[in-house]
Short mmCIF file of C-alpha atoms and ligand atoms in Angstrom, two decimals:
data_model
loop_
_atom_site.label_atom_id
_atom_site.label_comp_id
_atom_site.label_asym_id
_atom_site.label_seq_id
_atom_site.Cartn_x
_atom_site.Cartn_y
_atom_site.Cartn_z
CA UNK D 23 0.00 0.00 0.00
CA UNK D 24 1.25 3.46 -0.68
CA UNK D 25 2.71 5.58 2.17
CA UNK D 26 -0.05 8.49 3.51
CA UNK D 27 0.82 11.78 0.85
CA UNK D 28 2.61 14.24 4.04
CA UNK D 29 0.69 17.62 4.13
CA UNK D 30 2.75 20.32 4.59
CA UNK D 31 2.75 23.80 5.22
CA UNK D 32 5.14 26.30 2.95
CA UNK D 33 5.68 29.72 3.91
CA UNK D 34 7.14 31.88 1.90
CA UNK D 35 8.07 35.73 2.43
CA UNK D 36 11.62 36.43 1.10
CA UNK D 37 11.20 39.96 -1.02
CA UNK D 38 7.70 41.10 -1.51
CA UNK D 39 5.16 38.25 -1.70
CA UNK D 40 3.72 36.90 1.16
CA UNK D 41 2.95 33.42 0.51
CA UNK D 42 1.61 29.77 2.21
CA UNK D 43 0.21 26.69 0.55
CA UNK D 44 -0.47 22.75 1.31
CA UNK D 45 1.05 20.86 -0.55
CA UNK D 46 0.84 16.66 -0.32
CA UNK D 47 3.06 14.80 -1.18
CA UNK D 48 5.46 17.16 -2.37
CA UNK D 49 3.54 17.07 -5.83
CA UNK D 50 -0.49 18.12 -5.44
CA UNK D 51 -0.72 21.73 -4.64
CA UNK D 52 -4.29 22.04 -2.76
CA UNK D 53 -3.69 25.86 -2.11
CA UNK D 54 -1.40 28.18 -3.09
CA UNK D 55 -1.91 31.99 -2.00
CA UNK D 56 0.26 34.92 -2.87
CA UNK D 57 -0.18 38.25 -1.73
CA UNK D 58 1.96 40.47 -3.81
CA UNK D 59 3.27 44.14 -2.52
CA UNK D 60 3.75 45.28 -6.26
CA UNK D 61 1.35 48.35 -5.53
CA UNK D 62 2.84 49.45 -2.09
CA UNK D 63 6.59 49.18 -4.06
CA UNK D 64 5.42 50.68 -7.42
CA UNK D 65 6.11 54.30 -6.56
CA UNK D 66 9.52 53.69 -5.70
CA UNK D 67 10.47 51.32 -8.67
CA UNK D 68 12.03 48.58 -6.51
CA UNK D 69 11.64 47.07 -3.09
CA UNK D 70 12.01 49.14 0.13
CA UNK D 71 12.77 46.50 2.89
CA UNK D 72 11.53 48.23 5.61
CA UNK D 73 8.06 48.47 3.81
CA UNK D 74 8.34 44.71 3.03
CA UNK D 75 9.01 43.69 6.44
CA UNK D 76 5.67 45.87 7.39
CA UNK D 77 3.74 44.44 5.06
CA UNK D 78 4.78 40.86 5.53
CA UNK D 79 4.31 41.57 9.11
CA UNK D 80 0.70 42.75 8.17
CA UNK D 81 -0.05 39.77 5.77
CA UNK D 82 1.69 36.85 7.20
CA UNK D 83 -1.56 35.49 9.93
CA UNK D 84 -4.26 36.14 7.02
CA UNK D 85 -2.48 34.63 4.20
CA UNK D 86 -1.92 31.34 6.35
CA UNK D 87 -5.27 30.79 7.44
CA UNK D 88 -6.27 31.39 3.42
CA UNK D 89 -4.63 28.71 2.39
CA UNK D 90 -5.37 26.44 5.37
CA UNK D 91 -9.35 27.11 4.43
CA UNK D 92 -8.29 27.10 1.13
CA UNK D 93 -6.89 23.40 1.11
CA UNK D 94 -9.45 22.24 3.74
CA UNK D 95 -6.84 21.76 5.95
CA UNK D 96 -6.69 22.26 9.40
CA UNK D 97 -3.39 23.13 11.41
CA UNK D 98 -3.59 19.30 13.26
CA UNK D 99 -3.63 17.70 10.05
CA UNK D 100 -0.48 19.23 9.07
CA UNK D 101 2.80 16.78 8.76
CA UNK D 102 5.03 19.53 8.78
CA UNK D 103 5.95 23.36 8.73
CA UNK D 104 8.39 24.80 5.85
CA UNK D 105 9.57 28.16 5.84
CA UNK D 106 11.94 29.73 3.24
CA UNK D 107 15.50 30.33 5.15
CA UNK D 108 17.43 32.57 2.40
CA UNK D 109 18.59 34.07 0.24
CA UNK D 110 16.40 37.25 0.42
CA UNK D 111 15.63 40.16 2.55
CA UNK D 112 16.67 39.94 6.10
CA UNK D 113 13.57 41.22 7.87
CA UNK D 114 11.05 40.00 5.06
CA UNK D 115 12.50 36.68 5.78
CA UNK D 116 12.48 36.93 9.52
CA UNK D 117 8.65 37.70 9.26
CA UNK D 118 7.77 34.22 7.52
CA UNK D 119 10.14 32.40 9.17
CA UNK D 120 9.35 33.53 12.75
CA UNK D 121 5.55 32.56 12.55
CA UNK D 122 6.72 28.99 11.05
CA UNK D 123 8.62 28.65 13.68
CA UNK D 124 6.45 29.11 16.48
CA UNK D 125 3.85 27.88 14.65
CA UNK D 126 5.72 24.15 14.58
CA UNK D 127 6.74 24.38 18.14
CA UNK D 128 3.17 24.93 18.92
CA UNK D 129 1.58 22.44 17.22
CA UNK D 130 4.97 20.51 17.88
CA UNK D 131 5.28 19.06 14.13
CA UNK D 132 8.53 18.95 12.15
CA UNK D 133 10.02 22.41 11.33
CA UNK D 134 12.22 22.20 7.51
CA UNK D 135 14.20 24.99 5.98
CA UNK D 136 13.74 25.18 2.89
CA UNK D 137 16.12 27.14 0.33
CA UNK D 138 14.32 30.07 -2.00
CA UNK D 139 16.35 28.81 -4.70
CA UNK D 140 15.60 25.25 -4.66
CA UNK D 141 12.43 26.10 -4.44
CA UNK D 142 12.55 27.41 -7.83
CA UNK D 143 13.37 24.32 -8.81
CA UNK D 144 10.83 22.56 -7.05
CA UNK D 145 8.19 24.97 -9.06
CA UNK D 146 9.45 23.26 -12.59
CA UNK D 147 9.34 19.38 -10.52
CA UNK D 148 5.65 20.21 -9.42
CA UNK D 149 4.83 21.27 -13.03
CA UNK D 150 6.73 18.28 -14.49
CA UNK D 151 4.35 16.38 -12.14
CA UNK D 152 0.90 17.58 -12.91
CA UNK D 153 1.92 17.65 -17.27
CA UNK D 154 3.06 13.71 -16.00
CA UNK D 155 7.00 13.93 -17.42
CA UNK D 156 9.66 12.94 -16.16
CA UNK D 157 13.00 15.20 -16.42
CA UNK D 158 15.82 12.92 -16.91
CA UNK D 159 19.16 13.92 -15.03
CA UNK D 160 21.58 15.41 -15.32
CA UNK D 161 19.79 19.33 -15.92
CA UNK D 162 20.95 22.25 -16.44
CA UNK D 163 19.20 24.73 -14.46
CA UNK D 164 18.50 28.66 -15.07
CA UNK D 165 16.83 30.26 -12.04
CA UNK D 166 16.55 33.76 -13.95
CA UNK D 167 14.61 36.21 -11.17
CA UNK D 168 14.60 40.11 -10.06
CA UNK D 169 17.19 38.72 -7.76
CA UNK D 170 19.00 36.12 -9.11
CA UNK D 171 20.16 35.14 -12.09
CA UNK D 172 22.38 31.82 -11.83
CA UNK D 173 23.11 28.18 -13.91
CA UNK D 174 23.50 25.15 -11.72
CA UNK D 175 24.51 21.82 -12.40
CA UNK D 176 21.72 19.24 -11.20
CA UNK D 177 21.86 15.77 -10.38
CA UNK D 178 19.51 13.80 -8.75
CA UNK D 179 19.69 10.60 -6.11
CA UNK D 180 16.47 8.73 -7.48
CA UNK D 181 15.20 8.14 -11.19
CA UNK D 182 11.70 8.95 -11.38
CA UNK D 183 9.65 10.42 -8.96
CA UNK D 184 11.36 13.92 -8.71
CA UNK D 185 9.23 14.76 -6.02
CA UNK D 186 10.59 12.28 -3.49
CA UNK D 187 14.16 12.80 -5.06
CA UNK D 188 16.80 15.09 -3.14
CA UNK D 189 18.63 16.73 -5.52
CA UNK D 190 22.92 17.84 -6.01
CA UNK D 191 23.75 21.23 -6.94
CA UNK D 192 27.08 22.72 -8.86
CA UNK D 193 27.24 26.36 -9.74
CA UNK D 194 28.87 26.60 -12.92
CA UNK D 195 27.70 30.21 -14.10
CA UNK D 196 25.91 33.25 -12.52
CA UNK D 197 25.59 36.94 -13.42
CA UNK D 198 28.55 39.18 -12.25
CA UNK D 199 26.51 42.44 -11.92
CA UNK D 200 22.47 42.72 -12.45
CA UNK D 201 20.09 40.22 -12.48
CA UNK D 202 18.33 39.65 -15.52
CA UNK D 203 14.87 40.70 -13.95
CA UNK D 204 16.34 43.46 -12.10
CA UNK D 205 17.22 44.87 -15.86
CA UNK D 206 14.15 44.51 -16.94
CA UNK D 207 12.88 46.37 -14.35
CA UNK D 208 15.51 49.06 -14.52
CA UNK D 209 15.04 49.68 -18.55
CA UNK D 210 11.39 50.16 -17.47
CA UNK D 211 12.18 52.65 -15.18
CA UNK D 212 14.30 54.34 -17.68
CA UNK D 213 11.49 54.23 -20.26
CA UNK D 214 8.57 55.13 -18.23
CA UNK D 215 7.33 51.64 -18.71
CA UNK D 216 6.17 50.66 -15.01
CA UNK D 217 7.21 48.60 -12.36
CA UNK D 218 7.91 45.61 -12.49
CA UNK D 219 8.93 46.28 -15.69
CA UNK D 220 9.28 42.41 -17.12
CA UNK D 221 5.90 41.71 -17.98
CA UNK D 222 5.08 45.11 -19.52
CA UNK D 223 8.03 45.19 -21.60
CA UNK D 224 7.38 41.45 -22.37
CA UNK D 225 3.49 42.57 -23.88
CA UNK D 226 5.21 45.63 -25.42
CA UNK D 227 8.09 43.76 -27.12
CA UNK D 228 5.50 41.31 -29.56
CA UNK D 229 4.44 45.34 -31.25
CA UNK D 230 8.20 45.74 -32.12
CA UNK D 231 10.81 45.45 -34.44
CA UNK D 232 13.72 43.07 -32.40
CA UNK D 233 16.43 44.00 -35.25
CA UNK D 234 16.27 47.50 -34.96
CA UNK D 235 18.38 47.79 -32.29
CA UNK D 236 21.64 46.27 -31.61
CA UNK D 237 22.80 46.12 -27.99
CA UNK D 238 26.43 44.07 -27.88
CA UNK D 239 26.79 40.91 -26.88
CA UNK D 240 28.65 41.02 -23.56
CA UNK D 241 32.06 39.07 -23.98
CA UNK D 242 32.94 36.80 -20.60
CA UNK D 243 36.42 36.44 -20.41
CA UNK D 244 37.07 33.61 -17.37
CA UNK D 245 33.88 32.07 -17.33
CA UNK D 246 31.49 31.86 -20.89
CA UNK D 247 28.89 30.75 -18.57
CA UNK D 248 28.42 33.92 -16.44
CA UNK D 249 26.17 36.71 -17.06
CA UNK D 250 25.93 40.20 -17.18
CA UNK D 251 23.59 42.79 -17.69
CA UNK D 252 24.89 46.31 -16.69
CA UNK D 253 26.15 46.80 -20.17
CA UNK D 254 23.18 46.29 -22.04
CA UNK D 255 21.57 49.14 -19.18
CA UNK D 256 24.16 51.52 -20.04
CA UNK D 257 23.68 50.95 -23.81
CA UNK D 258 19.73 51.61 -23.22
CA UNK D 259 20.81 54.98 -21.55
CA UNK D 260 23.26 55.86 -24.33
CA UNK D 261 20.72 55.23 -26.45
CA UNK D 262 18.59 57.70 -24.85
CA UNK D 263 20.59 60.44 -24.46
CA UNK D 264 21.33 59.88 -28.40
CA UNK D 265 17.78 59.89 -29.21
CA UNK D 266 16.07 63.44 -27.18
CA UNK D 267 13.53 63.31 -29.58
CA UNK D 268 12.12 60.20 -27.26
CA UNK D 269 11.72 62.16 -24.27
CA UNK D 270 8.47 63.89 -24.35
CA UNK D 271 6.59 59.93 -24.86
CA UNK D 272 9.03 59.20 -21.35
CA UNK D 273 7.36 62.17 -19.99
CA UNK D 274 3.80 61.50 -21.06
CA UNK D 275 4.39 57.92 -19.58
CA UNK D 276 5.82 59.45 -16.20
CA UNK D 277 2.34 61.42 -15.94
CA UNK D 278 0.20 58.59 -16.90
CA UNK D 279 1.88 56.46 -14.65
CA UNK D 280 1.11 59.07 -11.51
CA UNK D 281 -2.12 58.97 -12.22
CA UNK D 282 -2.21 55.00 -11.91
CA UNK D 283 -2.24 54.33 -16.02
CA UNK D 284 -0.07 51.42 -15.48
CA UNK D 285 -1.55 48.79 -17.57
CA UNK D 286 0.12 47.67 -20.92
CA UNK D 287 -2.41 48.89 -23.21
CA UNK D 288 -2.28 51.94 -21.47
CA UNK D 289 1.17 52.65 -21.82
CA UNK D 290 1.57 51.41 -25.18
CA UNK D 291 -0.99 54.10 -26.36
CA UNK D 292 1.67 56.26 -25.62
CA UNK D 293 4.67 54.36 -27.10
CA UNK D 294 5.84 55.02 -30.73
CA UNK D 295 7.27 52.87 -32.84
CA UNK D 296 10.48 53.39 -31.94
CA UNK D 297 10.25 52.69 -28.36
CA UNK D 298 8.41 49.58 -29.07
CA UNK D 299 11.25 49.15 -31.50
CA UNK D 300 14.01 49.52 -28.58
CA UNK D 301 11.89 47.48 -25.87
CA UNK D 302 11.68 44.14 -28.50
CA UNK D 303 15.35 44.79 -29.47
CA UNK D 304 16.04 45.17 -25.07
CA UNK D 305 14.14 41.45 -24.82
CA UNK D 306 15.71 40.32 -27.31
CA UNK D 307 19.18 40.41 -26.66
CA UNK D 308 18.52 39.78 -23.43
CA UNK D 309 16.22 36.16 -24.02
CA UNK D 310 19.48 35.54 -26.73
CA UNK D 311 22.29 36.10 -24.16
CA UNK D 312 19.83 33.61 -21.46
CA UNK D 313 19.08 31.24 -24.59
CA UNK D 314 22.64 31.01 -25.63
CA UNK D 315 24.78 30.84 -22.04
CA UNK D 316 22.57 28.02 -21.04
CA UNK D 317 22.70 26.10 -23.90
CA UNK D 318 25.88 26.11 -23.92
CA UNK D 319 26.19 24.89 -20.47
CA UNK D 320 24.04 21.84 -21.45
CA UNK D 321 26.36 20.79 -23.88
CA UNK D 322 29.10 21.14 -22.19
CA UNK D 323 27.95 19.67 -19.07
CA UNK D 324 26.39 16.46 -21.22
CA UNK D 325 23.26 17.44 -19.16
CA UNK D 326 20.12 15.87 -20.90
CA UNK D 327 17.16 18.38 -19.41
CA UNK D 328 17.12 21.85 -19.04
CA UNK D 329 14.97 23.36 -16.38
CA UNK D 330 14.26 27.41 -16.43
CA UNK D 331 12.46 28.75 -13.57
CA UNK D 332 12.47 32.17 -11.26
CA UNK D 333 10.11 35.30 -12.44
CA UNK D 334 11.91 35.94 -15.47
CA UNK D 335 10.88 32.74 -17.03
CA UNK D 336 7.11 33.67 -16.83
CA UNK D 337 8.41 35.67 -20.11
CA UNK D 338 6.75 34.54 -23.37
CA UNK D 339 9.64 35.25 -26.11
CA UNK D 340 12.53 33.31 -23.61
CA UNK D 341 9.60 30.08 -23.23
CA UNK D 342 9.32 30.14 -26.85
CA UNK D 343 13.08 30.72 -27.43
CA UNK D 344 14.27 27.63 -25.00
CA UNK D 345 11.74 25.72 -26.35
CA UNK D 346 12.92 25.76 -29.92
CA UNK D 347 16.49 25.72 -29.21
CA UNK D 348 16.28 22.76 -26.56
CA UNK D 349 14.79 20.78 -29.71
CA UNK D 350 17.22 21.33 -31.84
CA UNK D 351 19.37 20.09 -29.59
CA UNK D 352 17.21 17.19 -28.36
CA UNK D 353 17.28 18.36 -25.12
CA UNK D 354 14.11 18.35 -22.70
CA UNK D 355 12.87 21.89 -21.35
CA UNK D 356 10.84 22.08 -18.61
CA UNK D 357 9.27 25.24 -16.88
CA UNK D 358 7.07 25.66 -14.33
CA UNK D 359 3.60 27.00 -14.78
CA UNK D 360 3.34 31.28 -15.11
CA UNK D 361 1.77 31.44 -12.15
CA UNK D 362 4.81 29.35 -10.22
CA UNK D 363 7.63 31.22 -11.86
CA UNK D 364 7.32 34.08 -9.71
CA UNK D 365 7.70 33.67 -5.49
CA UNK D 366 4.99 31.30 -4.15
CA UNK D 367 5.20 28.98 -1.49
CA UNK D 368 4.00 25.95 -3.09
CA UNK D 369 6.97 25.06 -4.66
CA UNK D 370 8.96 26.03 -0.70
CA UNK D 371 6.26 23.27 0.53
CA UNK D 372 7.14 20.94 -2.58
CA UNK D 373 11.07 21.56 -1.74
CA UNK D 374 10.21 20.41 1.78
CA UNK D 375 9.09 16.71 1.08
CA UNK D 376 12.48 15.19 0.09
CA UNK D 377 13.57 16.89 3.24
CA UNK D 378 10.93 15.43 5.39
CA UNK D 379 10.98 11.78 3.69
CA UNK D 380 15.00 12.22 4.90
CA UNK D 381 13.68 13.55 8.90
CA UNK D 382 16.20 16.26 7.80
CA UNK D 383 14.14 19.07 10.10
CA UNK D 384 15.35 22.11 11.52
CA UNK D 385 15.10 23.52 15.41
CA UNK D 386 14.09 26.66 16.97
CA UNK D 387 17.80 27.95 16.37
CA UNK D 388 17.25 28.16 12.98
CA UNK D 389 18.12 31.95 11.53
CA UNK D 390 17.39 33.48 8.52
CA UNK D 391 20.26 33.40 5.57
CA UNK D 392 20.36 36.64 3.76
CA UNK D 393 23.12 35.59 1.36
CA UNK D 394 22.24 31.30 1.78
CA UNK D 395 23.76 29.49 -1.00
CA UNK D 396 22.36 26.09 -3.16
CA UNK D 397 26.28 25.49 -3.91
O1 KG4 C 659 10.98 35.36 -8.91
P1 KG4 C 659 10.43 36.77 -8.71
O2 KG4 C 659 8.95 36.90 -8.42
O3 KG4 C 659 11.15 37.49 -7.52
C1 KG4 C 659 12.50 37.41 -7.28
O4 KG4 C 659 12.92 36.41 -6.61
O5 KG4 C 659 13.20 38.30 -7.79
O6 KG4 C 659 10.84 37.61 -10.01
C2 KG4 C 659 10.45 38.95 -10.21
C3 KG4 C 659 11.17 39.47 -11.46
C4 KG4 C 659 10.98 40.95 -11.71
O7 KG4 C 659 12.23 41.53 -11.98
C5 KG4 C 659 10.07 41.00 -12.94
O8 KG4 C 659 10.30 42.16 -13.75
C6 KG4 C 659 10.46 39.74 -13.66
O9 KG4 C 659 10.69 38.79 -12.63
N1 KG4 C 659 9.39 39.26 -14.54
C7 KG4 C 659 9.52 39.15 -15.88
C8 KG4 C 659 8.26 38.72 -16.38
N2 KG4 C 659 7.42 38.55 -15.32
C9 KG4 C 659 8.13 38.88 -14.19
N3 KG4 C 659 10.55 39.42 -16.70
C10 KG4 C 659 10.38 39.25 -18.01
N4 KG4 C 659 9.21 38.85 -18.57
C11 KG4 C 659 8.14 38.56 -17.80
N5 KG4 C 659 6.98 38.17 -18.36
ZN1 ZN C 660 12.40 34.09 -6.27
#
């Protein structure tokens, strides 16, 4: 007879989503609820911790009991308690990981740390699950976020079910200045294009011309495998200052965007061609440089699967882009689902399992790891 599927509880809160699911069996998500702080951090273009903290601090009670109701659940029937231990903010994380704490202690069940970044991966396992495929090992994986954008090396102990599977992790590449996301959202800013800026500029990009620009491919002299993004920032500025003529549409979009006109369409009423232009040529060398770098990786790494997950990978062009380059080179892509490639704590709950299946648990000394590393 098959073992009981574990129910447990994954709290998430390491930059500005405050998020818990239930998760059983480390594969069927019965709630996942994430309560984003995108409005309170859109007039300052980027996360304020202090305002994070607040709000997390604010959310954290609420957004548990959703998705306890949610999944039907109730806090006795819970196998365990998972909280996200690093990398992120160090108060946002204290917040989640704090109430998981004493939340375990009190209903004395299992307390596992989970890392943010192999939760990521967990995201692509749990969709893997649900579309019933299996990635075959060794992967490549891209965890391409507003904070992160890295290549690991990924081997796993068990063939088949992923979810039960703990998994080995090798850096081999990472980006040496910006994150990819965090570029995104800085050309947004630049443009008058919102915040966060990825999934505008991804909606804007399919109304432009992706030749018309050409930002230069950055060269990486020790490592081909690293990233970096500051160049193709500075080159957006350049560009800019080269083209004046472009600043009365930036100004337009600053006003629009006071008086809360923040949706695509919006925006893109008040985008000529040439910005739209600029913004598909922006996504495009940036999906390239991701495209290219990993692939790379994959072959040199013999890895058979490549697995893309983090916010970034919610973007349409880079899906389509890994999808038809992983064929040609009969390699598997998997991704997780839009809704799991940005922070959520289903896939912290699904990172748990293996942990739990091991009785690898944590203790009320457990801290919070601003800078944790996967390897
Ligand atoms: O994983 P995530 O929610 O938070 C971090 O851990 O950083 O990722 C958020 C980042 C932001 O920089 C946002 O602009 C970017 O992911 N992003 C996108 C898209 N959706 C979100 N970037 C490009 N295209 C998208 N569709
Ligand atoms: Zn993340």
């Amino acid at each position: 007879m098959d073992a009981p599927e574990r129910l447990i509880l994954g709290i998430e809160s390491s930059c500005d989503e405050t998020a818990a699911a239930v998760v059983a069996g480390g594969r069927r998500i019965l709630s996942s609820i994430v309560s984003s702080q995108i409005d309170i951090h859109r007039k300052y273009a980027g996360v304020v911790p202090e305002l994070a903290s607040r709000e997390h601090l604010r959310k954290i009670v609420p957004v548990v009991r959703e998705a306890l109701d949610q999944a039907n659940v109730a806090l006795a029937d819970l196998d365990a308690v998972a909280v996200t231990q690093g990398p992120g903010l160090t108060g946002a994380l204290l917040v989640g990981m704090t109430y998981g704490k004493v939340l375990a202690l009190a209903l004395q069940k299992p307390l596992i740390a989970v890392n943010h970044l192999e939760g990521h991966v967990h995201a692509v396992i749990l969709e893997a699950h649900l579309a019933a495929r299996h990635p075959q090992w060794p992967a490549v994986c891209l965890i391409v976020s507003g904070g992160h954008t890295v290549l690991y090396h990924v081997t796993s102990s068990a063939h088949g079910d992923a979810s039960r599977a703990k998994f080995s992790y090798a850096r081999i590449g990472g980006t040496r200045d910006d994150a990819a996301g965090e570029a995104y959202d800085k050309v947004a800013r630049m443009l008058a294009l919102g915040y966060p800026g990825g999934p505008i500029l991804d909606q804007l990009a399919a109304h432009g011309d992706a030749k018309a620009v050409r930002f230069g491919e950055p060269k990486m002299k020790s490592n081909p495998h690293d990233f970096s993004f500051s160049g193709i920032k500075t080159a957006m500025l350049y560009h800019l200052r080269r083209h004046p003529e472009l600043q009365p549409e930036i100004d337009a979009r600053q006003q629009a965007l006071a008086r809360g006109e923040c949706t695509a369409d919006a925006l893109r009423q008040l985008s000529s061609p040439a910005t739209l232009d600029l913004v598909a040529s922006f996504q495009r060398a940036v999906i390239d440089d991701l495209t290219t770098r990993t692939l790379a990786a994959a072959q040199q790494h013999n890895a058979r699967t490549i697995l893309v997950s983090g916010g970034v990978a919610a973007n349409r062009e880079l899906r389509s882009g890994f999808e038809s380059e992983a064929r040609r080179h009969s390699l598997d892509v998997y991704f997780p689902s839009r809704a799991l490639s940005t922070d959520n704590a289903a896939m912290i709950a699904a990172a748990a399992h293996p942990r739990y299946l091991d009785s690898d648990f944590a203790d009320a000394s457990l801290n919070a790891e601003p800078n944790l590393a996967l390897a």
